[in-house]
mmCIF file of C-alpha atoms (C1' of nucleotides) in Angstrom:
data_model
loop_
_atom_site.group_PDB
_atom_site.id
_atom_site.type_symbol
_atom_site.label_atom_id
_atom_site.label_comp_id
_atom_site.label_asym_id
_atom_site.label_seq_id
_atom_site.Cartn_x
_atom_site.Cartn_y
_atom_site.Cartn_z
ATOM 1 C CA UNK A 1 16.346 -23.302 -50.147
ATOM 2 C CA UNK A 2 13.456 -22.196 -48.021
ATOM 3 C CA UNK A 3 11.041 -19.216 -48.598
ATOM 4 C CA UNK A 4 13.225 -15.960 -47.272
ATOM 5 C CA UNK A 5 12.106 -15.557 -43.470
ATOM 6 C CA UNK A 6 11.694 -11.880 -43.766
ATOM 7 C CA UNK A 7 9.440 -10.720 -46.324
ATOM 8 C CA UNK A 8 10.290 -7.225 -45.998
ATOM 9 C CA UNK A 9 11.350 -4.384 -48.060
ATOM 10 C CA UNK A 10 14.497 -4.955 -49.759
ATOM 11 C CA UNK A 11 16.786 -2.687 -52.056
ATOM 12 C CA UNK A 12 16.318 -3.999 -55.438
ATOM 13 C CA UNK A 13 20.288 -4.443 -55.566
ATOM 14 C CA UNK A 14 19.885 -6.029 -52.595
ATOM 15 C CA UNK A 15 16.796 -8.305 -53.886
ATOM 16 C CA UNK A 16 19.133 -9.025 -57.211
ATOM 17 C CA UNK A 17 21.372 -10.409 -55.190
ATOM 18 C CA UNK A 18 19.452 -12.772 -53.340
ATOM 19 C CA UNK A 19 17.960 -13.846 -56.389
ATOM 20 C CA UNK A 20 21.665 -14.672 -58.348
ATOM 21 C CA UNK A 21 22.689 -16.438 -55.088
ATOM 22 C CA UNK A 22 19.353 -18.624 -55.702
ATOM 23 C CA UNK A 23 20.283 -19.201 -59.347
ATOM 24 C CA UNK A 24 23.757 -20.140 -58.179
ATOM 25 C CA UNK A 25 22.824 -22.253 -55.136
ATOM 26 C CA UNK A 26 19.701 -23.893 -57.487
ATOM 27 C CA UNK A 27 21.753 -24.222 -60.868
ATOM 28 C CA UNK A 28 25.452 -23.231 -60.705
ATOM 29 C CA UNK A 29 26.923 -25.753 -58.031
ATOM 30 C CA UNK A 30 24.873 -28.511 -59.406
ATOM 31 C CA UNK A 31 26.375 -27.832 -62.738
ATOM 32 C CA UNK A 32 29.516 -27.200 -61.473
ATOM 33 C CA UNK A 33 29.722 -30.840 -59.426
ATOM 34 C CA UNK A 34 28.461 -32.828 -62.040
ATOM 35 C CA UNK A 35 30.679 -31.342 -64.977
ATOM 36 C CA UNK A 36 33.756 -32.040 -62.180
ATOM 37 C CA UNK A 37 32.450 -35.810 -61.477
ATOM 38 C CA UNK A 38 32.274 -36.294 -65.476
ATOM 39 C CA UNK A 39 36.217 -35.253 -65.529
ATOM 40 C CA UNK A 40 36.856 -36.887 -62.563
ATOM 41 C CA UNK A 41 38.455 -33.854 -61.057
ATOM 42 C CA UNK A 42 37.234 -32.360 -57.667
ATOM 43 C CA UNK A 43 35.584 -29.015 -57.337
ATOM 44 C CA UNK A 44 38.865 -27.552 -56.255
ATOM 45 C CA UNK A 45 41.104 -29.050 -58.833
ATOM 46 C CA UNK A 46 38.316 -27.428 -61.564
ATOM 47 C CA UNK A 47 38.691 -23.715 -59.245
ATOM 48 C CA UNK A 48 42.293 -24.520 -60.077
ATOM 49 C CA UNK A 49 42.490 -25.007 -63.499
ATOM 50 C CA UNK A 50 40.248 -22.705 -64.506
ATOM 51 C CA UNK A 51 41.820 -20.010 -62.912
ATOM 52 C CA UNK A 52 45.523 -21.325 -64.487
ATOM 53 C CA UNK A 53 46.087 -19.162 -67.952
ATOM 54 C CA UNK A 54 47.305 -21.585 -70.530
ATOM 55 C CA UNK A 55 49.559 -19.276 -72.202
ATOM 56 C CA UNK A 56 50.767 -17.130 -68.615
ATOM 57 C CA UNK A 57 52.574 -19.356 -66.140
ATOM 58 C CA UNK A 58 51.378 -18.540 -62.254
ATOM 59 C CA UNK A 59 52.966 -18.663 -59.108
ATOM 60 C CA UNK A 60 51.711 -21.364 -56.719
ATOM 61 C CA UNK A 61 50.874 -18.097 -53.982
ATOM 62 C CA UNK A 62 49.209 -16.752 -56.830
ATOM 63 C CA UNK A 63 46.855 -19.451 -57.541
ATOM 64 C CA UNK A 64 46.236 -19.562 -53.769
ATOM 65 C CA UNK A 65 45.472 -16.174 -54.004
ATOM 66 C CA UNK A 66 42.536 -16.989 -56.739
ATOM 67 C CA UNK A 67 41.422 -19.519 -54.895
ATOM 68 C CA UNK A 68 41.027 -17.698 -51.079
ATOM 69 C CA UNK A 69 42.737 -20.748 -49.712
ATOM 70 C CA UNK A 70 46.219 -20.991 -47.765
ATOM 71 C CA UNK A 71 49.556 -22.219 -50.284
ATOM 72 C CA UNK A 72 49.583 -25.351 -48.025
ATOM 73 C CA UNK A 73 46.235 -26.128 -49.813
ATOM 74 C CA UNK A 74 47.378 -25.707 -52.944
ATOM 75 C CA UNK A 75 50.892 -28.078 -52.640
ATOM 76 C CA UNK A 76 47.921 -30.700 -52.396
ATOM 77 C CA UNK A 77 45.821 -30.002 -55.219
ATOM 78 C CA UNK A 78 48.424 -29.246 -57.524
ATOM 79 C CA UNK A 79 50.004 -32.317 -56.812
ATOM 80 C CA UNK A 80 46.668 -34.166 -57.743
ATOM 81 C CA UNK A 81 46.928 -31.899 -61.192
ATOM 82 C CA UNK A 82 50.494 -33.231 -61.884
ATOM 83 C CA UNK A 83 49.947 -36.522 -61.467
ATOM 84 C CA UNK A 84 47.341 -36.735 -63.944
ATOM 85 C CA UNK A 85 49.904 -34.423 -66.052
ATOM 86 C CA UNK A 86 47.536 -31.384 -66.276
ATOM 87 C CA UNK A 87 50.170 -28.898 -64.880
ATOM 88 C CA UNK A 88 53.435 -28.572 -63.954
ATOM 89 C CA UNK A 89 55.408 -27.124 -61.358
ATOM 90 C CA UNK A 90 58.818 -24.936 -62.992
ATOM 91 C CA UNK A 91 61.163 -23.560 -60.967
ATOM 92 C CA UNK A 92 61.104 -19.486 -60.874
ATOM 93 C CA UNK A 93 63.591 -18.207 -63.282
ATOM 94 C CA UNK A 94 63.922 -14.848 -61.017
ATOM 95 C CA UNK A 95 63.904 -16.087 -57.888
ATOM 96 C CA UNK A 96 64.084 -20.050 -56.762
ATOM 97 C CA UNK A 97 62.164 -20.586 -54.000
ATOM 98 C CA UNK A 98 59.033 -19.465 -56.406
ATOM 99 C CA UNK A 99 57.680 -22.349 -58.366
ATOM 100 C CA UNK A 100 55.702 -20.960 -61.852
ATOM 101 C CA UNK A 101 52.709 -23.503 -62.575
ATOM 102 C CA UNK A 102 52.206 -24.258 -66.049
ATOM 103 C CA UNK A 103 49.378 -25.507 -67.925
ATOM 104 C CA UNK A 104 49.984 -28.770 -70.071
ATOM 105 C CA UNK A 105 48.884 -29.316 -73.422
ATOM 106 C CA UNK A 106 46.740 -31.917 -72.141
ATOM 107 C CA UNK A 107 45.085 -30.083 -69.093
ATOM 108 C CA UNK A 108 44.814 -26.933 -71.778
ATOM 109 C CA UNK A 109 42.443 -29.298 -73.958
ATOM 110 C CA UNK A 110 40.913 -30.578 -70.702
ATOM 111 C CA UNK A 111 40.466 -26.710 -69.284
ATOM 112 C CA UNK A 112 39.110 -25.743 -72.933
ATOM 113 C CA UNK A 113 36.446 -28.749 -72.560
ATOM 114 C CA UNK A 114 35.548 -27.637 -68.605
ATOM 115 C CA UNK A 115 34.847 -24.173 -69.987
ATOM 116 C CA UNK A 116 32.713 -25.006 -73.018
ATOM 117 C CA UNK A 117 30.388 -27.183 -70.756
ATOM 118 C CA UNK A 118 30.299 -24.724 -67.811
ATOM 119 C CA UNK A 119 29.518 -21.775 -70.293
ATOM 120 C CA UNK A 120 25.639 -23.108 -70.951
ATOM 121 C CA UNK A 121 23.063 -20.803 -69.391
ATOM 122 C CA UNK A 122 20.698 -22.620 -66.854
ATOM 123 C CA UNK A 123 17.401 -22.640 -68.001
ATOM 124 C CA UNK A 124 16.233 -19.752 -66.307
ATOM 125 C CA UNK A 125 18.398 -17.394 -68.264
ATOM 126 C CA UNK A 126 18.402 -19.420 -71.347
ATOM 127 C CA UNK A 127 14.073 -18.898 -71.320
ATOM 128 C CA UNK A 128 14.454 -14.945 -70.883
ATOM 129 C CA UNK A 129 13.819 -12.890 -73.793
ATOM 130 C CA UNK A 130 16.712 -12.053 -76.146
ATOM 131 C CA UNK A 131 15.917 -8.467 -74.758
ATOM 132 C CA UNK A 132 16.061 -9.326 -71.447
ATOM 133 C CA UNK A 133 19.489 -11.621 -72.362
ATOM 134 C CA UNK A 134 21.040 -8.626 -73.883
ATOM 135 C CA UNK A 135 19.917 -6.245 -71.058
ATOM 136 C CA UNK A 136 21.071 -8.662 -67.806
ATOM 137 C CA UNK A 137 24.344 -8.655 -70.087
ATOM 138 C CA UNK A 138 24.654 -5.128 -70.499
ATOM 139 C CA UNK A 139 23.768 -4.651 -67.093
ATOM 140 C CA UNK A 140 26.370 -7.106 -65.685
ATOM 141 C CA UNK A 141 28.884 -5.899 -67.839
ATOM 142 C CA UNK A 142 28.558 -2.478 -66.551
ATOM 143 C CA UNK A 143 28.883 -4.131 -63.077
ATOM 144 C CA UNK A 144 32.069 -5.877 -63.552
ATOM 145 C CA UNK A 145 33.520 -3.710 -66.699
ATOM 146 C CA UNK A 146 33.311 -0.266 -65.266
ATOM 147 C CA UNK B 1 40.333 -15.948 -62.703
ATOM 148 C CA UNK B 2 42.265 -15.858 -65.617
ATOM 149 C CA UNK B 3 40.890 -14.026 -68.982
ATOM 150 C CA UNK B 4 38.561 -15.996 -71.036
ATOM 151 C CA UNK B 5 40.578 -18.330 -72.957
ATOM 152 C CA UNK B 6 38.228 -18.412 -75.997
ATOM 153 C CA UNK B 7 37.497 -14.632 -77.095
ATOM 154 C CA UNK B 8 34.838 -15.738 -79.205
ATOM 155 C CA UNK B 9 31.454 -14.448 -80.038
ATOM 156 C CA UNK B 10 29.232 -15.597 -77.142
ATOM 157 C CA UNK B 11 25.335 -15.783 -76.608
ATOM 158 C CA UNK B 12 24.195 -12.769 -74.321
ATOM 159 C CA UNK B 13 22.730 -15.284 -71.792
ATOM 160 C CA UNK B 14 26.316 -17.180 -71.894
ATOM 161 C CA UNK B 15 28.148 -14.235 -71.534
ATOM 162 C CA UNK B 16 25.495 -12.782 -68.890
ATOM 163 C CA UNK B 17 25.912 -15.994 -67.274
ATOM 164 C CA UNK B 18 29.442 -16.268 -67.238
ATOM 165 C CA UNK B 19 29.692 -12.722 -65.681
ATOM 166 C CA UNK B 20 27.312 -14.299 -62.812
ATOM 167 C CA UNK B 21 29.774 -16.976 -62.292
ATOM 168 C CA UNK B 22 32.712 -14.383 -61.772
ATOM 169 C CA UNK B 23 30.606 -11.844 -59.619
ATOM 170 C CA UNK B 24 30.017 -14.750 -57.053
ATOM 171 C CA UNK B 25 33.199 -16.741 -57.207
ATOM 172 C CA UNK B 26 35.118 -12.892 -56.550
ATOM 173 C CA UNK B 27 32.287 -11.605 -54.188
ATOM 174 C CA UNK B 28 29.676 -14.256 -53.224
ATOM 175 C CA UNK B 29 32.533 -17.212 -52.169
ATOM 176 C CA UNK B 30 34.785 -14.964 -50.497
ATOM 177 C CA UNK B 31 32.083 -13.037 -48.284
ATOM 178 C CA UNK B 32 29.787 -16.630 -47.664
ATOM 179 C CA UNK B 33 33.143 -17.739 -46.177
ATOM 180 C CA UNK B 34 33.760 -15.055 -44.054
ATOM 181 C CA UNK B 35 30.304 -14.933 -42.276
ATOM 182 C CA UNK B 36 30.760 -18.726 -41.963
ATOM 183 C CA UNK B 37 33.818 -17.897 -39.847
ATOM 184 C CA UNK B 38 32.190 -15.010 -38.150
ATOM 185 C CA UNK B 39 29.680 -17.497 -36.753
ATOM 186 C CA UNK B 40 31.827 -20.287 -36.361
ATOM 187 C CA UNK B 41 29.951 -22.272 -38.860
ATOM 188 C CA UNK B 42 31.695 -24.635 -41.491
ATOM 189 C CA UNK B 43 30.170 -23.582 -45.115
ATOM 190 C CA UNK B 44 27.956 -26.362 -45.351
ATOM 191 C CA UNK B 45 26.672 -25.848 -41.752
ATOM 192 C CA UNK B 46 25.501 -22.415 -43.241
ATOM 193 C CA UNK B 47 23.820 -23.531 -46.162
ATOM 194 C CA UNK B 48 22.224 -26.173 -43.976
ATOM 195 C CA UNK B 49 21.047 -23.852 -41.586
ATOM 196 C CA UNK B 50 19.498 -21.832 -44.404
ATOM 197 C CA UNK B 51 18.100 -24.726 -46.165
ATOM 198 C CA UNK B 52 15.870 -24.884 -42.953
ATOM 199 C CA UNK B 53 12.650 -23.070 -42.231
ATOM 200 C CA UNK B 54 12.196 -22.180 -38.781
ATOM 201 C CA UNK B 55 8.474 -22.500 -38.977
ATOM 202 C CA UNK B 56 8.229 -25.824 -41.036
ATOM 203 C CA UNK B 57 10.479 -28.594 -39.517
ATOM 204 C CA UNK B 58 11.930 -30.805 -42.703
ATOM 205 C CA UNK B 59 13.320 -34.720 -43.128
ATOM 206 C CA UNK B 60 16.801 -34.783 -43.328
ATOM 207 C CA UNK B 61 16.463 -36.677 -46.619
ATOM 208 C CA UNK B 62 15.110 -33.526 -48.138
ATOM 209 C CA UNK B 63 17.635 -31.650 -46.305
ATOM 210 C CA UNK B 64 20.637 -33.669 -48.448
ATOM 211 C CA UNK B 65 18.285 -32.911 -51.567
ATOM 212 C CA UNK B 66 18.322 -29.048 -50.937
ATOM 213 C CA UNK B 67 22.362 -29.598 -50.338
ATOM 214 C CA UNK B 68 22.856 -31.607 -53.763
ATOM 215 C CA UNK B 69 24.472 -34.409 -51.083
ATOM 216 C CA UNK B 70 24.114 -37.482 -49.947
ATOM 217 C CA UNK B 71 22.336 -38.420 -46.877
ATOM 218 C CA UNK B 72 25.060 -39.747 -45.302
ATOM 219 C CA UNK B 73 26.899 -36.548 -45.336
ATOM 220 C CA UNK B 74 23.951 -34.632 -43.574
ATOM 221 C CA UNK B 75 24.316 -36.676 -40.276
ATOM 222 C CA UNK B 76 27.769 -35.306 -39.600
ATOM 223 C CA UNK B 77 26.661 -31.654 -40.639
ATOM 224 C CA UNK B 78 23.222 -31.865 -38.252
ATOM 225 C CA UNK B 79 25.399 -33.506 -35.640
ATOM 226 C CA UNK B 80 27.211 -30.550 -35.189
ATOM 227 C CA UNK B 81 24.349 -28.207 -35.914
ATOM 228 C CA UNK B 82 22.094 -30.204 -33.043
ATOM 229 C CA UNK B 83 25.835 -29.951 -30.317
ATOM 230 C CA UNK B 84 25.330 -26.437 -31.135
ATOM 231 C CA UNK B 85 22.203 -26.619 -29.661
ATOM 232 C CA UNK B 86 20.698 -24.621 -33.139
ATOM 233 C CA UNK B 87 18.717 -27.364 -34.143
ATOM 234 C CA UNK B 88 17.280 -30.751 -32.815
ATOM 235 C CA UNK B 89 15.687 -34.187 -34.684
ATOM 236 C CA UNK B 90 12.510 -34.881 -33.536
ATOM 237 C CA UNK B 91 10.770 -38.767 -34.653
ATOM 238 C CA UNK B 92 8.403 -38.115 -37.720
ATOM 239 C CA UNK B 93 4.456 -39.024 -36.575
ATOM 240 C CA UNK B 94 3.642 -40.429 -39.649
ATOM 241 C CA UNK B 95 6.519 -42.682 -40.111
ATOM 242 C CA UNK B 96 9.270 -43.324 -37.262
ATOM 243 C CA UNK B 97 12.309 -43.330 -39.923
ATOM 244 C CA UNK B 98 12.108 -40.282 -40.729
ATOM 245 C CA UNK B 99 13.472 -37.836 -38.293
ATOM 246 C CA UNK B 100 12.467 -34.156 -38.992
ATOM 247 C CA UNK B 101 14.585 -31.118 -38.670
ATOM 248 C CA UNK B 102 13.431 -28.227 -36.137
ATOM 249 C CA UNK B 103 15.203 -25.469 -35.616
ATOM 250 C CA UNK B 104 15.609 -23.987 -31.967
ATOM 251 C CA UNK B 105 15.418 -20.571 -31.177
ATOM 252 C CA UNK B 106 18.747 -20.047 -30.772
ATOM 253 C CA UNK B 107 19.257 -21.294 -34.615
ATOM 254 C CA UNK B 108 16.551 -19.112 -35.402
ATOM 255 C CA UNK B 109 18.309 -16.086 -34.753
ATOM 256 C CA UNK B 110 21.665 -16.809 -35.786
ATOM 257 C CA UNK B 111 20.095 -18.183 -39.191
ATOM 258 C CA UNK B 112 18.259 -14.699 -39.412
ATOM 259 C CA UNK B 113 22.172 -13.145 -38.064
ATOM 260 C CA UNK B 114 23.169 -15.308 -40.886
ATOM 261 C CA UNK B 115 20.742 -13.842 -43.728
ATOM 262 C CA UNK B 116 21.189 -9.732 -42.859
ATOM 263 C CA UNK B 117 25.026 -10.578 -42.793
ATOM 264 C CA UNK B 118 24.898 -12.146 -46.534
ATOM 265 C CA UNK B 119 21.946 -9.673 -47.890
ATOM 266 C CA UNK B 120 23.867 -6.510 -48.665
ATOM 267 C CA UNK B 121 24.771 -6.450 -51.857
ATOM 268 C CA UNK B 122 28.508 -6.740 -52.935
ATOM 269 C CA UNK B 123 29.950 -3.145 -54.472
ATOM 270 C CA UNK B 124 29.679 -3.910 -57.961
ATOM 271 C CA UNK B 125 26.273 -4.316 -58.192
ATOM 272 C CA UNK B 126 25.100 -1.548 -54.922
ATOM 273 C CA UNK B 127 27.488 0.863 -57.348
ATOM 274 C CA UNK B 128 25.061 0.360 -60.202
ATOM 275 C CA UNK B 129 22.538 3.138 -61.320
ATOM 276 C CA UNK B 130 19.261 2.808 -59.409
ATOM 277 C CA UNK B 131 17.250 2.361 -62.707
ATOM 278 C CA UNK B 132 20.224 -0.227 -63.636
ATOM 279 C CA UNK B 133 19.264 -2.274 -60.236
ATOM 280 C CA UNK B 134 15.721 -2.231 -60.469
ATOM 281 C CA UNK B 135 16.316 -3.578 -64.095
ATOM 282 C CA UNK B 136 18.574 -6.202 -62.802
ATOM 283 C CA UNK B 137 16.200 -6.890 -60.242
ATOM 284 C CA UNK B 138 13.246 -7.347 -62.205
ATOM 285 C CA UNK B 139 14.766 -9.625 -64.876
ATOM 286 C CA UNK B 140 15.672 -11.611 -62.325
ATOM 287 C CA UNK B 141 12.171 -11.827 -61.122
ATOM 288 C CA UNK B 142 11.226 -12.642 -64.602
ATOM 289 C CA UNK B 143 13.872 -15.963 -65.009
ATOM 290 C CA UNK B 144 13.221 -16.923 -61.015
ATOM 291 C CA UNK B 145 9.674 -15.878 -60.363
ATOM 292 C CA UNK B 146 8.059 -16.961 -64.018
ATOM 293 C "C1'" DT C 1 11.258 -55.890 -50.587
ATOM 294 C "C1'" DA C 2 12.048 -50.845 -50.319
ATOM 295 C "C1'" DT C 3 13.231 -46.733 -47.696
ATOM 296 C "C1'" DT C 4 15.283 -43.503 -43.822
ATOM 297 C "C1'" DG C 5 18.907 -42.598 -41.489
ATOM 298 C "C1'" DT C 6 23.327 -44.243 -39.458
ATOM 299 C "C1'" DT C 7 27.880 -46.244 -39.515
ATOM 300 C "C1'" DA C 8 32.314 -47.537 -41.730
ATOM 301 C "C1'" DT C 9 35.785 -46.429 -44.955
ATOM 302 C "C1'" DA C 10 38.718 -43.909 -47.816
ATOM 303 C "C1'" DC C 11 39.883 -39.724 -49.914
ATOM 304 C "C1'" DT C 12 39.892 -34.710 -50.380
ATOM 305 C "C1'" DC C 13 39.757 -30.063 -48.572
ATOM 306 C "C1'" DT C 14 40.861 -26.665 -45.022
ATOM 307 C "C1'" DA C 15 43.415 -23.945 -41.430
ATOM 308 C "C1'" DT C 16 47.290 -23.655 -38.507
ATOM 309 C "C1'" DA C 17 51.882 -24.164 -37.325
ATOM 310 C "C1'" DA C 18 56.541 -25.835 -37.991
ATOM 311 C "C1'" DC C 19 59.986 -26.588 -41.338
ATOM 312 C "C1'" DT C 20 63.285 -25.909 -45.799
ATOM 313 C "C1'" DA C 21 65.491 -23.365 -49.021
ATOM 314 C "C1'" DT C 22 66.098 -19.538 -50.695
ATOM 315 C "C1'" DA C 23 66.372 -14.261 -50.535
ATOM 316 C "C1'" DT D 1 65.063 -11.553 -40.937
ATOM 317 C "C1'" DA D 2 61.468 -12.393 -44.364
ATOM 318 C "C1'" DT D 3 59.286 -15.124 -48.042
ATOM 319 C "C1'" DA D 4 57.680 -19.374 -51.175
ATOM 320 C "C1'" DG D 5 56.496 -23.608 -50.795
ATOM 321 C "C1'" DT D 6 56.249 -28.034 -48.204
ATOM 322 C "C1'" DT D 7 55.082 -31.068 -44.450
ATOM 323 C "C1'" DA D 8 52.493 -32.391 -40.298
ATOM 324 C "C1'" DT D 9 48.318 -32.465 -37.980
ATOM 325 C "C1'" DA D 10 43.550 -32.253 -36.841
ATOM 326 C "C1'" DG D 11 38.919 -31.440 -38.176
ATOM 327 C "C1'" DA D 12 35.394 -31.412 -41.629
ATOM 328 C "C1'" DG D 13 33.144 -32.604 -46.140
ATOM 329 C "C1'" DT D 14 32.246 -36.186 -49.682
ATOM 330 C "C1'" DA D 15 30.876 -40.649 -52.051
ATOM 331 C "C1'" DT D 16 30.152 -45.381 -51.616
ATOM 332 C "C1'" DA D 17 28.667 -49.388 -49.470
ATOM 333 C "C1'" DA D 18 26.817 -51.985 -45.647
ATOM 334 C "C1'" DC D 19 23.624 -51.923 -41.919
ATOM 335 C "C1'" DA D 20 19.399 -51.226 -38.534
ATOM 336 C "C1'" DA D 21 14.796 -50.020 -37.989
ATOM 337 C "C1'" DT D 22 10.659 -49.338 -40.114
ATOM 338 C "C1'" DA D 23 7.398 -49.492 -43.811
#
DNA sequence: TATTGTTATACTCTATAACTATA
DNA sequence: TATAGTTATAGAGTATAACAATA
């Protein structure tokens, strides 16, 4: 990414930010793709079952609602899920036209596997201090925890 | 996103890092999207037009490096860029297969449009303590800025 | 012979709108 | 009438391979 244009005063939340959306442009996606190539699944099917709970079937609008996409997205990607037999599509117990998405054994283990090699630090965070570790932690927890 | 499926002890950075992840897939995705559509860019047209530096024109070849693409995939997105009229290929001096990247005017200010809209922080983080987001901010230095 | 960028191909994602089957 | 999901359609992104021009 190039050098930021305007090399003026920033708020330091403001500054933070920029900086996590370098370490996310710089590390995360590139991560993210290759771990998806190595499964063979696409960046959207991974969005997908990540956000799928195992033991909590979902609603298809649901999942679209996780992923900021329109349901007519989702009838395609889930169908790529279920034919590899990573999910499947139930019909709604409460009401028919809903269909509950449920997580397979087999696209659990291959979720469990996704997570574990997406959880790695970059290097950047993995060469702070422990103190600084446990402080950006502590920090980002308060963010997100409240 | 659905909970953590493994509520296991985690490394601060891991856990640090994994709160990253969820601040920009909730925050960073969702508002990156909507300036996109603001502008009536495609998301890789906006990262493209980032990627670029007004003042120091760039080969397309390093363009599909700073995209994690291939360089087939940045003729399309700089097609559309250039009909836009927000940037144009000039011939490289040095060697006439390379075609450089410049970036009109008219790009210039809707990539600098483009940068105040994504700048501002998203709440969780501009609802932090000021000492907490000068913290953030300077540990962040520390694993970017070594 | 190797490299830059383009073209060709096939597949996936995305948004919109029209459709179905339920409610 | 309203909603959940599908289908249809068009545009865009992506990876791969083949190609032209240049080195």
């Amino acid at each position: 990414m190039a050098t930021p244009d305007t090399v003026r005063r920033q708020s330091p939340a403001a500054e933070a930010w920029g900086l996590i959306h370098e370490l996310f442009a710089t590390y995360g996606k590139r991560r993210f793709h290759a771990v998806a190539t190595e499964f063979e699944l696409s960046p959207p099917q991974v969005m997908a079952l990540r956000a799928l709970d195992p033991s909590k079937p979902l609603p298809m609008s649901s999942l679209a609602g996780a992923l900021h996409c329109d349901n007519s997205n989702v009838t395609g990607i889930v169908d790529r899920l279920e034919d590899r037999g990573l999910v499947e599509r139930h019909s709604g117990e409460h009401d028919r036209r809903v269909k509950m998405l449920v997580v397979t054994p087999k696209g659990a283990e291959l979720r469990a596997q996704l997570s574990a090699a997406l959880e790695h630090p970059p290097e950047p965070l993995a060469k702070l201090s422990p103190e600084d570790q446990r402080t950006l932690r502590d920090i980002m927890r308060r963010a997100l925890r409240p």
